[in-house]
Short mmCIF file of C-alpha atoms in Angstrom, two decimals:
data_model
loop_
_atom_site.label_atom_id
_atom_site.label_comp_id
_atom_site.label_asym_id
_atom_site.label_seq_id
_atom_site.Cartn_x
_atom_site.Cartn_y
_atom_site.Cartn_z
CA MET A 1 284.27 -29.85 70.29
CA ARG A 2 282.04 -32.61 71.65
CA ASP A 3 285.03 -34.32 73.27
CA LEU A 4 286.03 -31.07 74.94
CA LEU A 5 282.55 -30.58 76.39
CA ARG A 6 282.46 -34.18 77.62
CA SER A 7 285.80 -33.82 79.34
CA LEU A 8 284.70 -30.59 81.03
CA THR A 9 281.40 -32.00 82.25
CA TRP A 10 283.05 -35.24 83.38
CA ARG A 11 285.47 -33.31 85.59
CA ARG A 12 282.65 -31.34 87.11
CA ARG A 13 280.85 -34.52 88.13
CA ALA A 14 284.03 -36.12 89.46
CA ARG A 15 284.62 -33.40 92.05
CA PRO A 16 281.59 -32.46 94.20
CA ALA A 17 281.31 -28.72 94.77
CA HIS A 18 280.29 -29.06 98.42
CA ARG A 19 283.61 -30.56 99.46
CA ARG A 20 286.69 -28.48 99.96
CA THR A 21 289.79 -30.23 98.69
CA ASP A 22 292.16 -27.35 99.46
CA ASN A 23 291.41 -27.42 103.20
CA PRO A 24 290.58 -30.83 104.69
CA THR A 25 289.09 -29.31 107.86
CA TRP A 26 285.60 -30.11 106.59
CA LEU A 27 286.30 -33.73 107.40
CA PRO A 28 285.12 -34.65 110.89
CA ASP A 29 287.67 -35.94 113.35
CA VAL A 30 286.44 -39.44 114.09
CA GLN A 31 287.09 -40.82 117.54
CA PRO A 32 288.01 -44.51 117.89
CA SER A 33 284.43 -45.17 119.02
CA GLY A 34 283.10 -43.75 115.75
CA ALA A 35 281.48 -40.72 117.40
CA TYR A 36 282.19 -37.14 116.43
CA PRO A 37 284.07 -34.96 118.92
CA ALA A 38 282.16 -32.26 120.74
CA LEU A 39 281.60 -29.21 118.57
CA ARG A 40 282.51 -25.98 120.33
CA PRO A 41 280.79 -22.63 119.72
CA TRP A 42 284.04 -20.99 118.64
CA GLN A 43 284.45 -23.69 115.98
CA VAL A 44 281.05 -22.85 114.53
CA ARG A 45 281.73 -19.10 114.60
CA SER A 46 285.13 -19.44 112.94
CA ARG A 47 284.01 -21.85 110.18
CA THR A 48 284.50 -20.42 106.69
CA PHE A 49 282.96 -21.49 103.42
CA THR A 50 284.20 -21.44 99.86
CA ILE A 51 282.61 -18.68 97.81
CA ARG A 52 281.01 -19.96 94.63
CA ARG A 53 279.37 -18.11 91.79
CA ARG A 54 275.94 -19.16 92.98
CA GLY A 55 276.93 -19.40 96.63
CA ALA A 56 275.01 -18.27 99.65
CA ASP A 57 274.96 -14.71 100.93
CA PRO A 58 277.93 -14.34 103.30
CA VAL A 59 275.90 -12.14 105.68
CA GLU A 60 273.20 -14.79 105.99
CA VAL A 61 275.77 -17.54 106.52
CA ALA A 62 277.50 -15.54 109.26
CA ALA A 63 274.18 -14.78 110.98
CA TYR A 64 273.18 -18.43 110.82
CA LEU A 65 276.51 -19.63 112.19
CA ASP A 66 276.26 -17.12 115.03
CA ARG A 67 272.76 -18.37 115.84
CA VAL A 68 273.91 -22.01 115.80
CA ALA A 69 276.90 -21.15 118.00
CA GLY A 70 274.64 -19.40 120.51
CA GLU A 71 272.26 -22.35 120.67
CA LEU A 72 275.21 -24.73 121.02
CA ALA A 73 276.64 -22.68 123.88
CA ALA A 74 273.26 -22.67 125.65
CA ALA A 75 272.93 -26.43 125.18
CA GLN A 76 276.41 -27.01 126.61
CA VAL A 77 275.62 -24.86 129.66
CA ALA A 78 272.38 -26.79 130.20
CA LEU A 79 274.24 -30.08 129.81
CA ALA A 80 276.83 -29.07 132.42
CA ALA A 81 274.07 -28.05 134.83
CA SER A 82 272.22 -31.34 134.34
CA ARG A 83 275.43 -33.31 134.89
CA GLN A 84 276.03 -31.46 138.16
CA GLU A 85 272.44 -32.12 139.23
CA ALA A 86 272.78 -35.81 138.35
CA ALA A 87 275.99 -36.06 140.38
CA ARG A 88 274.29 -34.38 143.35
CA VAL A 89 271.31 -36.77 143.17
CA ARG A 90 273.63 -39.77 142.75
CA ASP A 91 275.62 -38.78 145.85
CA ALA A 92 272.44 -38.24 147.87
CA LEU A 93 271.14 -41.66 146.79
CA ARG A 94 274.40 -43.33 147.82
CA ARG A 95 274.25 -41.66 151.23
CA TRP A 96 270.64 -42.74 151.69
CA GLN A 97 271.40 -46.32 150.60
CA SER A 98 274.33 -46.57 153.00
CA GLN A 99 272.05 -45.44 155.85
CA GLN A 100 269.48 -48.14 155.00
CA VAL A 101 271.89 -51.07 155.31
CA PRO A 102 271.13 -52.93 158.58
CA GLY A 103 273.98 -53.31 161.04
CA VAL A 104 276.06 -50.49 159.59
CA ALA A 105 276.43 -47.46 161.76
CA GLY A 106 275.67 -44.18 160.05
CA PRO A 107 277.93 -41.15 160.13
CA VAL A 108 278.62 -39.95 163.64
#
């Protein structure tokens, strides 16, 4: 009986419950640079979790994922706007610098 209990508890320790072995999508796709790819809001919304006996409430998990996806979408919109603003400022700076060079005629 003791050997049976040891073998059962050993197996439980050998396989962490937080990892899903049946679906390897929990593993991040690693880019050659070592950075994670951009996470999209639809990926957060469509993520599913394995139900365990003592698992989290599915309603709470869905609400949390929806909140995270909304914040991620807002952050991506803000990032796109800041990139456009940076490009606009960079172009304006280049135009100004080209006008400051002596001996070079400006745009006619």
